[in-house]
Every structure is written in structure tokens, then in C-alpha cells.
Short mmCIF file of C-alpha atoms and ligand atoms in Angstrom, two decimals:
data_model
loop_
_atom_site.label_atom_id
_atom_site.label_comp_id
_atom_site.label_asym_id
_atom_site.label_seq_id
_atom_site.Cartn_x
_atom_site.Cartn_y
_atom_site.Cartn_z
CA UNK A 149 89.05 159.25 102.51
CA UNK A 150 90.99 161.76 104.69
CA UNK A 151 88.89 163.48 107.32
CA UNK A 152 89.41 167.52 108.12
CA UNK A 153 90.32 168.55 111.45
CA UNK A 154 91.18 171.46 113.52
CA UNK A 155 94.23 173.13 112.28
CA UNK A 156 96.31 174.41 115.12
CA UNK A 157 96.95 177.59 113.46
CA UNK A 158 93.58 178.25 113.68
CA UNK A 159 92.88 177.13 117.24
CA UNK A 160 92.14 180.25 119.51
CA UNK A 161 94.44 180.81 122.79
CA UNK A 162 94.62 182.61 125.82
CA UNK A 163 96.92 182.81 128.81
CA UNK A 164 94.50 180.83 131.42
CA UNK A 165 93.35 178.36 128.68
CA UNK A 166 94.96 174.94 128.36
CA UNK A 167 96.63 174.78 125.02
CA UNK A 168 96.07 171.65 122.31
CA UNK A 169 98.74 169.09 123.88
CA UNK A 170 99.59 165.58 123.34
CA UNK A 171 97.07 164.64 125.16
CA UNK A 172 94.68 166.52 122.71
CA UNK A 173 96.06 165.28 119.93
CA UNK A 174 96.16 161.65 121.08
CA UNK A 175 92.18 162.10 121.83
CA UNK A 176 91.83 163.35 118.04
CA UNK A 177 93.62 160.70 116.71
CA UNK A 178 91.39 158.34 118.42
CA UNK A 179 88.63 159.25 116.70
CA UNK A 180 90.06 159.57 113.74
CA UNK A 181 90.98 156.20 114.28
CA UNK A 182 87.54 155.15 114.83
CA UNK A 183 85.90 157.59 112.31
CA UNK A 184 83.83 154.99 109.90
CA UNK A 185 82.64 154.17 112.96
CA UNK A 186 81.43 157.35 113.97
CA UNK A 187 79.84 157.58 110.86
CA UNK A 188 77.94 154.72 110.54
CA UNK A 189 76.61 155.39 114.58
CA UNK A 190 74.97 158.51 113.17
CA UNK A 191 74.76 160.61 116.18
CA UNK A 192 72.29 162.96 116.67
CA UNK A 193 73.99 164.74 119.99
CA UNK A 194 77.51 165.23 120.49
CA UNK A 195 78.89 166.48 124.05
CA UNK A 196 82.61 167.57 124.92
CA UNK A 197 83.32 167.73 128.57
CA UNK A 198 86.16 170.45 129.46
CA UNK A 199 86.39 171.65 125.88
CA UNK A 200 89.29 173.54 126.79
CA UNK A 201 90.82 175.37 123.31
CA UNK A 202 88.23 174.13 121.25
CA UNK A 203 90.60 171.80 119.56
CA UNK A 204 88.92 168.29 120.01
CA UNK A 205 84.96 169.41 119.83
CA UNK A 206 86.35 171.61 116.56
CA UNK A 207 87.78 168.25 115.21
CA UNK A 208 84.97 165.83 116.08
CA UNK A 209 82.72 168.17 114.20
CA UNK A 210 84.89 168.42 111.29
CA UNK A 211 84.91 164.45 111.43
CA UNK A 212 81.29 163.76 111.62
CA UNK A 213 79.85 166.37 109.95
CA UNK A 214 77.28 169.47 110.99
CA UNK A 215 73.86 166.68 110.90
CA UNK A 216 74.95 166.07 114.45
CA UNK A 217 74.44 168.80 117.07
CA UNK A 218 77.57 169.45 118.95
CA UNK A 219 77.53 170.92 122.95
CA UNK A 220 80.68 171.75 124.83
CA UNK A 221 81.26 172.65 128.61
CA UNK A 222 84.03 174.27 130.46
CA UNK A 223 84.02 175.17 133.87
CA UNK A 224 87.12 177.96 133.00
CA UNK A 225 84.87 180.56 131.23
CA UNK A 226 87.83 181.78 129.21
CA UNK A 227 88.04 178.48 127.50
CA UNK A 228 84.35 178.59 126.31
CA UNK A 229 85.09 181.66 124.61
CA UNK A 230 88.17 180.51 123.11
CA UNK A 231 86.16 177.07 121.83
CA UNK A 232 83.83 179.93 120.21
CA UNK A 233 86.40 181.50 118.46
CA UNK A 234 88.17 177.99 117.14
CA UNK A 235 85.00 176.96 116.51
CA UNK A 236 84.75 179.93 114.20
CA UNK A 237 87.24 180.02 112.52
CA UNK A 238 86.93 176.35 111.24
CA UNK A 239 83.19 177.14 110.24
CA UNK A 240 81.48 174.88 112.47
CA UNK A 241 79.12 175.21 115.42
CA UNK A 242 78.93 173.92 118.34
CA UNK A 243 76.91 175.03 121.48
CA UNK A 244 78.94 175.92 124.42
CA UNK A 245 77.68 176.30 128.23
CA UNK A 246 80.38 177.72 131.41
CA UNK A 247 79.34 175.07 133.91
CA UNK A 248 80.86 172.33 136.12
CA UNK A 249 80.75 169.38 134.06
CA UNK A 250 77.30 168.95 132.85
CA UNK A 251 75.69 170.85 135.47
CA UNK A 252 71.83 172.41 134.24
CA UNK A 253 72.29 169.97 131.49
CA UNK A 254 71.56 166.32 133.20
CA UNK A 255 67.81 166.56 133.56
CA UNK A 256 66.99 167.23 129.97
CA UNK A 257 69.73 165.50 128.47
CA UNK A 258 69.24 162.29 130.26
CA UNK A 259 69.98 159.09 127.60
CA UNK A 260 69.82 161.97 124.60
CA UNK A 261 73.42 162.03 124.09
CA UNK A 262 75.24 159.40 121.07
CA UNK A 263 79.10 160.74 121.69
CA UNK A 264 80.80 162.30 124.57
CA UNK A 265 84.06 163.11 124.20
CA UNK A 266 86.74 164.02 127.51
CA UNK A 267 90.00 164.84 128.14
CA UNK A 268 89.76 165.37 132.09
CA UNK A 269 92.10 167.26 134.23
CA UNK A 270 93.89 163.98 134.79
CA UNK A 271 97.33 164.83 136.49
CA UNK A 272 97.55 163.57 140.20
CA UNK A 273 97.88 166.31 142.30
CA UNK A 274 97.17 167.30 145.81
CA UNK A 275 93.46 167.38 146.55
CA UNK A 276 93.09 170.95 147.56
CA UNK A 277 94.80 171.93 143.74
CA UNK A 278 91.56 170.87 141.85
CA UNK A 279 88.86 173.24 140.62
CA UNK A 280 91.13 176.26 141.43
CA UNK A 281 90.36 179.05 139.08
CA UNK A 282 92.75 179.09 136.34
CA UNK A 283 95.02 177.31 134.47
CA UNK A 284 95.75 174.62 137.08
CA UNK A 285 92.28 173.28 136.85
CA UNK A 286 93.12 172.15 133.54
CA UNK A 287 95.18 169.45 134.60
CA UNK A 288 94.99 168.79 138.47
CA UNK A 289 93.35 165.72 138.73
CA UNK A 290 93.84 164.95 142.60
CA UNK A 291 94.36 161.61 144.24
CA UNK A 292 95.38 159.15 141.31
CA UNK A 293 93.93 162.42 139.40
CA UNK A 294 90.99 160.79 139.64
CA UNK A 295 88.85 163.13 141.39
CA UNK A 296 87.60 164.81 138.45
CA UNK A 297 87.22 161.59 136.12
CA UNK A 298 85.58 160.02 139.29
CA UNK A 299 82.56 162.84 139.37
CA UNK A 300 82.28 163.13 134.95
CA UNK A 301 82.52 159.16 134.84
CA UNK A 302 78.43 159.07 135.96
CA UNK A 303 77.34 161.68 134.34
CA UNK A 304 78.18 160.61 131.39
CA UNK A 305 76.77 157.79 132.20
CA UNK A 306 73.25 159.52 132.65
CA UNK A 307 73.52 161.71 129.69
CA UNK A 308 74.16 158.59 127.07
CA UNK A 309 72.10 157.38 124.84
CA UNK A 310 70.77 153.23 124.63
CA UNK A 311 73.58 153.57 122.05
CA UNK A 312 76.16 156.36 123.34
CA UNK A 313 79.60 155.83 123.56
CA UNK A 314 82.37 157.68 125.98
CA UNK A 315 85.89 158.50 124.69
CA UNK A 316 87.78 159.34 127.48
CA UNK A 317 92.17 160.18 127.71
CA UNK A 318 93.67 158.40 130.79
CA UNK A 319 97.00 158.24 132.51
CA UNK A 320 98.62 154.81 133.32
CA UNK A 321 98.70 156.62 137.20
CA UNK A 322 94.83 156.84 136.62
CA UNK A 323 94.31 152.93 136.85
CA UNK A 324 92.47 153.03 133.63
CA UNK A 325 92.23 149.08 134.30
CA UNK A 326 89.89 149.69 137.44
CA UNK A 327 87.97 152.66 135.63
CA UNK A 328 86.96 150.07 133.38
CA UNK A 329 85.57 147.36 135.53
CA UNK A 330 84.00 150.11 137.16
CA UNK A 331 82.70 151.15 133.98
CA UNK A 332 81.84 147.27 132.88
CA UNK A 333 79.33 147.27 136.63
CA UNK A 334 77.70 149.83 134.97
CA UNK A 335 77.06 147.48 131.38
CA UNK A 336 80.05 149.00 129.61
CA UNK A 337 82.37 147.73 127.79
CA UNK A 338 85.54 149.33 126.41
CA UNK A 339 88.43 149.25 124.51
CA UNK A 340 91.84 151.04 124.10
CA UNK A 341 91.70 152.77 121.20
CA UNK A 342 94.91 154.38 121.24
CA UNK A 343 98.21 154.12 123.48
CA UNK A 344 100.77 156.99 123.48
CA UNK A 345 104.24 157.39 125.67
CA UNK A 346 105.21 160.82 125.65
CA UNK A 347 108.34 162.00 126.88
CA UNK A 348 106.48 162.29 130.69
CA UNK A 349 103.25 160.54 130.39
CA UNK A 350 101.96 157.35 129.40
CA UNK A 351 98.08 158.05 127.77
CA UNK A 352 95.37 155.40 127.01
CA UNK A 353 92.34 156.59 125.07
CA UNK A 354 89.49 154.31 126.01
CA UNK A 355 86.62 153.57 124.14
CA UNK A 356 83.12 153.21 126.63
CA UNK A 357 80.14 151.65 124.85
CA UNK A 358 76.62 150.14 126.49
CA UNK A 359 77.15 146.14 125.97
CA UNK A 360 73.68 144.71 126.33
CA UNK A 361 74.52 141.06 127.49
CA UNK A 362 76.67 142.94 130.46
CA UNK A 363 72.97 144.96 131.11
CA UNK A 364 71.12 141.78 131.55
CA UNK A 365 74.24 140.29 133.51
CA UNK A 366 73.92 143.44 135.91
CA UNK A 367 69.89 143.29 135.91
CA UNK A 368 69.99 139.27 136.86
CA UNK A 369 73.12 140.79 139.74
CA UNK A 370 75.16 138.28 138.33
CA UNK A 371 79.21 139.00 138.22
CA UNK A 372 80.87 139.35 135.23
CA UNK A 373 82.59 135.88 133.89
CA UNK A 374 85.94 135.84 135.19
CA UNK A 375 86.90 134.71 131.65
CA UNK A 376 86.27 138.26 130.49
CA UNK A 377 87.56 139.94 132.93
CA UNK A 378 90.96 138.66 132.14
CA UNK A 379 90.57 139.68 128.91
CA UNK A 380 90.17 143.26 129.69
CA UNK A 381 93.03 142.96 132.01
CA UNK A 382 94.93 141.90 129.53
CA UNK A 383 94.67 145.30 127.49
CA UNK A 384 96.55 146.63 129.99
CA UNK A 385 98.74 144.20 130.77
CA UNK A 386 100.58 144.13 127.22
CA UNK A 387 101.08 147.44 127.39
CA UNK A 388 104.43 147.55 129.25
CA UNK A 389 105.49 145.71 126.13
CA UNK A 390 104.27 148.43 124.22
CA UNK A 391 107.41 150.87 125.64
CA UNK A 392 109.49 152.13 123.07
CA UNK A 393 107.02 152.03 120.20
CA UNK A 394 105.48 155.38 120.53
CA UNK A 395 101.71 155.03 118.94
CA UNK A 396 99.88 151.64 117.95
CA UNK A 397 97.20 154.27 116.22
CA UNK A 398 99.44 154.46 113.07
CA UNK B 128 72.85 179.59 122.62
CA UNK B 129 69.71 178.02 120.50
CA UNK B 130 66.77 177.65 121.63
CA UNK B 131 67.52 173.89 121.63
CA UNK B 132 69.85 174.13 124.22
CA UNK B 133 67.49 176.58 126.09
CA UNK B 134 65.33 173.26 125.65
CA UNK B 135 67.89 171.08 127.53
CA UNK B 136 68.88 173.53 130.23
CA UNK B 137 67.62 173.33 134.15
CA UNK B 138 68.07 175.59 136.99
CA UNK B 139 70.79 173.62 138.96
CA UNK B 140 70.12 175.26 142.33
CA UNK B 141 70.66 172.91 145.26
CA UNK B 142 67.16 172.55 146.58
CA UNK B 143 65.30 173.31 143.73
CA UNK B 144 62.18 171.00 142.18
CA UNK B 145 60.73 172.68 139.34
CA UNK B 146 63.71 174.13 137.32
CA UNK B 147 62.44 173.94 134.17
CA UNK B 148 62.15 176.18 131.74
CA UNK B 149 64.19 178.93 132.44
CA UNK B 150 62.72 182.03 131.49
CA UNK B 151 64.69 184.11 129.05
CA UNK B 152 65.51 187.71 129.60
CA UNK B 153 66.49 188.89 126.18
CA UNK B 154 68.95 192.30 125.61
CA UNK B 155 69.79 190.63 122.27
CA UNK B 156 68.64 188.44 119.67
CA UNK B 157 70.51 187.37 116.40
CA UNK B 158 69.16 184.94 113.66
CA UNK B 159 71.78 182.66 111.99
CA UNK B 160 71.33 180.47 109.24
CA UNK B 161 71.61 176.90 109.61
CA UNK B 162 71.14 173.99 107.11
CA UNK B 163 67.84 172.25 107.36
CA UNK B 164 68.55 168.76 108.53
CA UNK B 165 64.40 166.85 108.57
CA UNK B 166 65.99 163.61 110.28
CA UNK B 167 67.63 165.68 113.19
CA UNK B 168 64.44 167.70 113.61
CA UNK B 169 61.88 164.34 113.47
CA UNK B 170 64.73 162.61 115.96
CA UNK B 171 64.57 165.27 118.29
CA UNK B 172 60.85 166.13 118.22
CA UNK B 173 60.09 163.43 120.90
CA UNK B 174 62.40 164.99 122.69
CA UNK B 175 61.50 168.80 122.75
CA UNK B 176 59.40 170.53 125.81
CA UNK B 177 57.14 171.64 123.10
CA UNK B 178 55.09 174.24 125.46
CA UNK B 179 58.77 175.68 126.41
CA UNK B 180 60.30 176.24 122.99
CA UNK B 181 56.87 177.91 121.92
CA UNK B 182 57.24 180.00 124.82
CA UNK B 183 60.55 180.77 124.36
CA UNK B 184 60.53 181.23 120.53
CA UNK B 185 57.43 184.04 121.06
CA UNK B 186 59.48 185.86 123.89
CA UNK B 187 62.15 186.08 120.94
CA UNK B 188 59.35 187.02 118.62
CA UNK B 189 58.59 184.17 116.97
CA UNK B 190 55.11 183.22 116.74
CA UNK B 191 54.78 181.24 113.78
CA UNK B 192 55.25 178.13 116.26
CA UNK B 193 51.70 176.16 117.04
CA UNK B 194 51.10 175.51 120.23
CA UNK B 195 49.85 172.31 120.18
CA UNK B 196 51.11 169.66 117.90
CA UNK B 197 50.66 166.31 116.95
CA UNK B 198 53.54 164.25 115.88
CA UNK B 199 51.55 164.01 112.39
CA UNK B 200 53.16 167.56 111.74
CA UNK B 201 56.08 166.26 110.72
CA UNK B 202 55.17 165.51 107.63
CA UNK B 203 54.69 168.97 106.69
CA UNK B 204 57.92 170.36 105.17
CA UNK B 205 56.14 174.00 105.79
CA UNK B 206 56.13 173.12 109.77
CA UNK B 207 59.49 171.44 109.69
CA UNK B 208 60.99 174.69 108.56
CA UNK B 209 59.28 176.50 111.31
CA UNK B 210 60.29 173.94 113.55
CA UNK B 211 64.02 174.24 112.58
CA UNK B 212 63.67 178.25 112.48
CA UNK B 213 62.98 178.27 116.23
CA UNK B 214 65.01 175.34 117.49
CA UNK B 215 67.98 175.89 115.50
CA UNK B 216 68.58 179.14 114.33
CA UNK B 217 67.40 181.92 117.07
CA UNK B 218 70.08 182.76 119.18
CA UNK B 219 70.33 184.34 122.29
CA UNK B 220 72.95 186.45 122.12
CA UNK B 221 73.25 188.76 125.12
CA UNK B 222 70.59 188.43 127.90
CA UNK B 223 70.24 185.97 130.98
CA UNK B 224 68.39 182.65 131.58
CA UNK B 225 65.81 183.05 135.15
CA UNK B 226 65.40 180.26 136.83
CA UNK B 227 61.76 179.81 137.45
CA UNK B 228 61.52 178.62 141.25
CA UNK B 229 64.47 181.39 142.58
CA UNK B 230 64.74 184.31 140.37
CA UNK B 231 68.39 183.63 140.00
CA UNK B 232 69.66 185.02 137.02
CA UNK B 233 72.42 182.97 134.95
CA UNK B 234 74.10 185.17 132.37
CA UNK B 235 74.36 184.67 128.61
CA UNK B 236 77.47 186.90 127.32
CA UNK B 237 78.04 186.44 123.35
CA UNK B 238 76.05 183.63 123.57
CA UNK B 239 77.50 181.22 125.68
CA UNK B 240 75.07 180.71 129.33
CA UNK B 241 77.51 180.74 132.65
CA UNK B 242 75.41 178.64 134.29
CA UNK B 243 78.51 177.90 137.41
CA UNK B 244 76.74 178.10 140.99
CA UNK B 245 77.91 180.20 143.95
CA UNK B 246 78.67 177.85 146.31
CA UNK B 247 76.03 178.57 148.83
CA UNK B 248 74.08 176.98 146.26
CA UNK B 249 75.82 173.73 145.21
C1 LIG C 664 93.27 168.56 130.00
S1 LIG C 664 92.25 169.96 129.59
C2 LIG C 664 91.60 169.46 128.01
C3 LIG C 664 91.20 170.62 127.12
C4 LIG C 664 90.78 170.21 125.71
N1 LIG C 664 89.60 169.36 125.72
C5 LIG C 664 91.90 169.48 125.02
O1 LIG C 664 91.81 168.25 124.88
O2 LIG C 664 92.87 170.13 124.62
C6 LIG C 664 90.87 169.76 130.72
C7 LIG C 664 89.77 170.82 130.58
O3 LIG C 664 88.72 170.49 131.50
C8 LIG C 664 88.26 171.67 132.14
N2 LIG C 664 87.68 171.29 133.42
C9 LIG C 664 88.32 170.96 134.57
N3 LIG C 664 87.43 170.66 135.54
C10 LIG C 664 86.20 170.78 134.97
C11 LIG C 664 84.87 170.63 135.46
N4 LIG C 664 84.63 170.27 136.72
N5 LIG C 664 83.84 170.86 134.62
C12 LIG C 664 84.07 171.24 133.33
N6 LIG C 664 85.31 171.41 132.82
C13 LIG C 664 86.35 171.18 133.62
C14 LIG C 664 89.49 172.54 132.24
O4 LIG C 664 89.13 173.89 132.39
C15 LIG C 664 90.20 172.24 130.93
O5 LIG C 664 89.80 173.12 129.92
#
């Protein structure tokens, strides 16, 4: 079955608001990838981080249906209002909040949420170009552009649920392969859902889930096998190989 | 914003201890309907301040909310709707969120709370 989501004609804009880019779409794709899924996980909560246009909370919603509750954040407050209007004009609902990642939300929210979805401001930049009001905040990542990534990366680790799951975009200059051993200390483990060269950037989408025997390795303070590790290396590893085809999603 | 996420919200004040619930200064209130969903509303009972969404549905002027209530309840389809009224479908429209400890208003404009911090208080 064929799954709705946002159309672009009907996603709102404005000047200072980060338009739906490959990036977006790449994220979207993901999920549809992973959309039966997404069904079967049933989630309750649903949380966008830097929603941006409105296209990818718009679409998740679309894809797993109004039983969920959906809540987006923005720190640009022009982008929450153009997430309301795409939101809108697709017919679905989804709370949004103006705050710095999950700011006023973490207390309450702790282990409630099943599906956070981000697309951080990813792009390595100079340090002093992140957070700026505006537009640039929508991409400027920092050092490795992983400033931002580096502060959303626990708190969406204290918002998930026992079984939440992150889907986050990453650039190959991110070392997605060291977010996810980081990650995998924490009892995660993840998965590239989707790869996609672009003309100038080379995306991963990564899947983030709670892996219990990792838990109880963590717990007992043991490392994690080197067996595995290599494994997960290995994701990334192949994907220099990948070059030329432009989406393994297909 | 529902009262749900009114429900999940904190003062995030640097300093502050006890920023929970915000109080709700109301210039306007609109009702939208949503589709009654009984599994999201028995999944997130457990969850629910139930003292603060009482409060906060009567300072919209709602008081069909008990104010005690013992998970038994939600087996009645006649509180589950009440339930559901007030968690789901009262919106704050225009009007600010107080945080209890400071007095620090955070905005809600059509809707949506700006709940960013000055950064004196970060
Ligand atoms: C790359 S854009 C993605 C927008 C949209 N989700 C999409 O995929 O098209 C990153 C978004 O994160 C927002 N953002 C940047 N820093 C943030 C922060 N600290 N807290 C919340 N949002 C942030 C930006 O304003 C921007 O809308």
C-alpha cells in the first residue's frame, strides 16, 4: 500500500525558513522505507527536532496516522509557524513549541517519547556561525557540524521511550561511524537506513533503537565485542563503493 | 497548544526547582474537534499530572474534570470523553504560560508557546 505524504506544493515557506531539500526528502524516504515498521511499533508520541518547513513532521504524520500524537520544535520561530501552516494544509496536527531543542519539554517527557525524528543543522561551519538568528542556523553545524547533533544526541536520548527509536540525517564529514559507537555506549544500536550522494553532499540516515543485550553489556561495564563493532564499521566502510549509485532506498 | 502539551511543559529557567505546572494566562481559548482515540487516552493516563490538567482545564472553563481519580475510571466511556475533551481538544490559543517559581511569562501566539530563554537565564 502507498503511504501519503507532504506534497511540496502544499508545504508553507518563508524567506528565513529552511526550505524541503534533499536532505528532507532523503529523511522522508527513510521512513517511508521503514513504514510497516512504524506501524507495527505503534507509537503513542512522536517528536520532530528542528521541524523547519513542516515537511518531514507533516509526512511522518501522514505515514503513521493521527492515533499517535505528534510535537515539533524549532528554535527559528518563523519555522514553527510555517510547520503550522503545512501542517494545515495537509489536515493533520501536530503540536509545535519555539524552543532550543527540547528545552521545557525534558522533565515531563522523560522515556514518553516512541519516534523522534531530526534533520540537524549539520553543515561544518565555523563555531561562532551556529545558533545565529536566521536562516544560517538551519544548516551551520560547527566543528565536524557536530555541535548541534552533539547537544540533541542526549536529549533524545532522555526523551525515548524503553522502545523509542531516533532517525537522524548525517553527513559523511559528521563521522556518522563515531556517532554511532557513541550512540551503541549508550545501549543503541543502529542502522543506515538510507544512503544518498547529492551533487555536494554525501547523507546517511541512521536508524537509533534501545538494544537490550547492549543495556545489560553497559550495566555489567563490559565493552562491546569487538566482533560487533566491526560490523557496524563495516556499514560505513562499503559505502565508498556505494559512489555512483545515487540511492540504495529504491 | 493542548492541554497535553501544557501537561509536558516545565519552566526551563536556569536555577529553577519547582517548574511545574505553568500557570496559564488565557486571552483566548478555542475548542477543536479531535477523534476520540481510548488506547492513546488509557496509555497516557499514567502519564498525566492529573491535579495540573484539572487545574488547567477549569482555568479554561472546564470543570467537568474530577479531581481525584482512580485508574478504575477508565472504564467509563462517559469519563474517557471528558478526559479526551480536556487533554486533547482545548486549545490555548493566544495567552502566555507563567512559570510558577519566577513569574516569567513565556508567550503563546496562535497557539504555538515560545518558550526560548534570554540568555541571562540559560
Ligand atoms: C536542516 S534544517 C531541517 C528542517 C526540516 N526538518 C527539514 O528536514 O526540511 C534544521 C532545522 O533545525 C532548526 N534548529 C537549528 N538549531 C536548533 C536548535 N538548537 N533547536 C531547535 N531547532 C534548531 C533550524 O532552525 C532548522 O529549521
Amino acid at each position: 500500500m502507498s503511504s501519503r505524504i507532504a506534497q511540496i506544493r502544499l508545504v508553507s515557506s518563508h524567506p528565513e525558513v529552511y526550505e524541503p531539500c534533499d536532505d528532507s526528502f532523503a529523511l522522508v524516504d527513510a521512513l517511508l522505507a521503514d513504514r510497516t515498521n512504524l506501524l507495527q511499533h505503534q507509537p503513542a508520541l512522536c517528536l520532530e527536532l528542528g521541524c523547519g518547513s513542516g515537511y518531514v513532521i507533516t509526512s511522518l504524520a501522514l505515514i503513521v496516522g493521527q492515533e499517535a500524537q505528534y510535537i515539533a520544535t524549532d528554535i527559528n520561530p518563523h519555522a514553527v509557524k510555517v510547520t503550522h501552516e503545512t501542517l494545515e494544509a495537509h489536515g493533520v496536527h501536530a503540536e509545535l513549541i519555539n524552543t532550543n531543542i527540547a528545552s521545557g519539554l525534558e522533565e515531563r517527557l522523560k522515556g514518553l517519547v516512541d519516534v523522534i525524528v531530526v534533520n540537524p543543522p549539520y553543515v561544518p561551519t565555523p563555531e561562532d556561525e551556529v545558533g545565529r538568528e536566521g536562516i544560517a542556523s538551519a544548516w551551520a553545524g560547527g566543528e565536524n557540524g557536530r555541535t548541534v547533533i552533539d547537544k540533541m544526541l542526549p536529549v533524545a536520548d532522555t526523551l525515548l521511550s524503553k522502545k523509542g527509536w531516533l532517525y537522524m540525517v548525517t553527513l559523511t564529514e559528521n563521522n556518522p561511524a563515531q556517532i554511532c559507537l557513541q550512540m551503541r555506549e549508550k545501549g543503541y544500536a543502529s542502522r543506515i537506513l538510507v544512503q544518498r550522494l547529492t551533487e555536494e553532499e554525501n547523507l546517511q540516515i541512521i536508524k537509533f533503537w534501545r538494544d537490550s543485550d547492549l543495556q545489560v553489556a553497559e550495566k555489567e561495564n563490559k565493552t562491546v565485542p569487538a566482533k560487533d563493532m566491526e560490523s557496524l564499521l563495516s556499514d560505513f566502510h562499503i559505502f565508498p563503493f556505494l559512489r555512483g549509485s545515487h540511492d540504495d532506498s529504491s | 497548544m493542548r492541554l497535553l502539551t501544557h501537561n509536558m511543559l516545565s519552566s526551563n529557567i536556569k536555577g529553577v526547582t519547582n517548574g511545574f505546572p505553568l500557570r496559564i494566562e488565557i486571552e483566548k481559548v478555542v475548542e477543536k474537534q479531535v477523534e476520540f482515540n481510548p488506547d492513546f487516552l488509557k496509555n497516557m493516563f499514567p502519564k498525566i499530572e492529573w491535579k495540573a490538567l484539572v487545574n488547567a482545564s477549569h482555568s479554561m472553563g472546564y470543570v467537568e474534570l474530577p479531581e481525584e481519580v482512580e485508574p478504575s475510571r477508565l472504564d467509563s466511556e462517559d469519563f474517557l470523553h471528558k478526559f479526551h475533551h480536556a487533554l486533547l481538544e482545548l486549545h490555548l490559543e493566544e495567552g502566555a504560560l507563567v512559570c510558577p517559581e519566577t513569574g516569567r511569562r513565556f508567550p503563546v501566539s496562535k497557539g504555538i508557546p515560545n518558550m526560548l530563554l534570554h540568555e541571562d537565564e540559560v
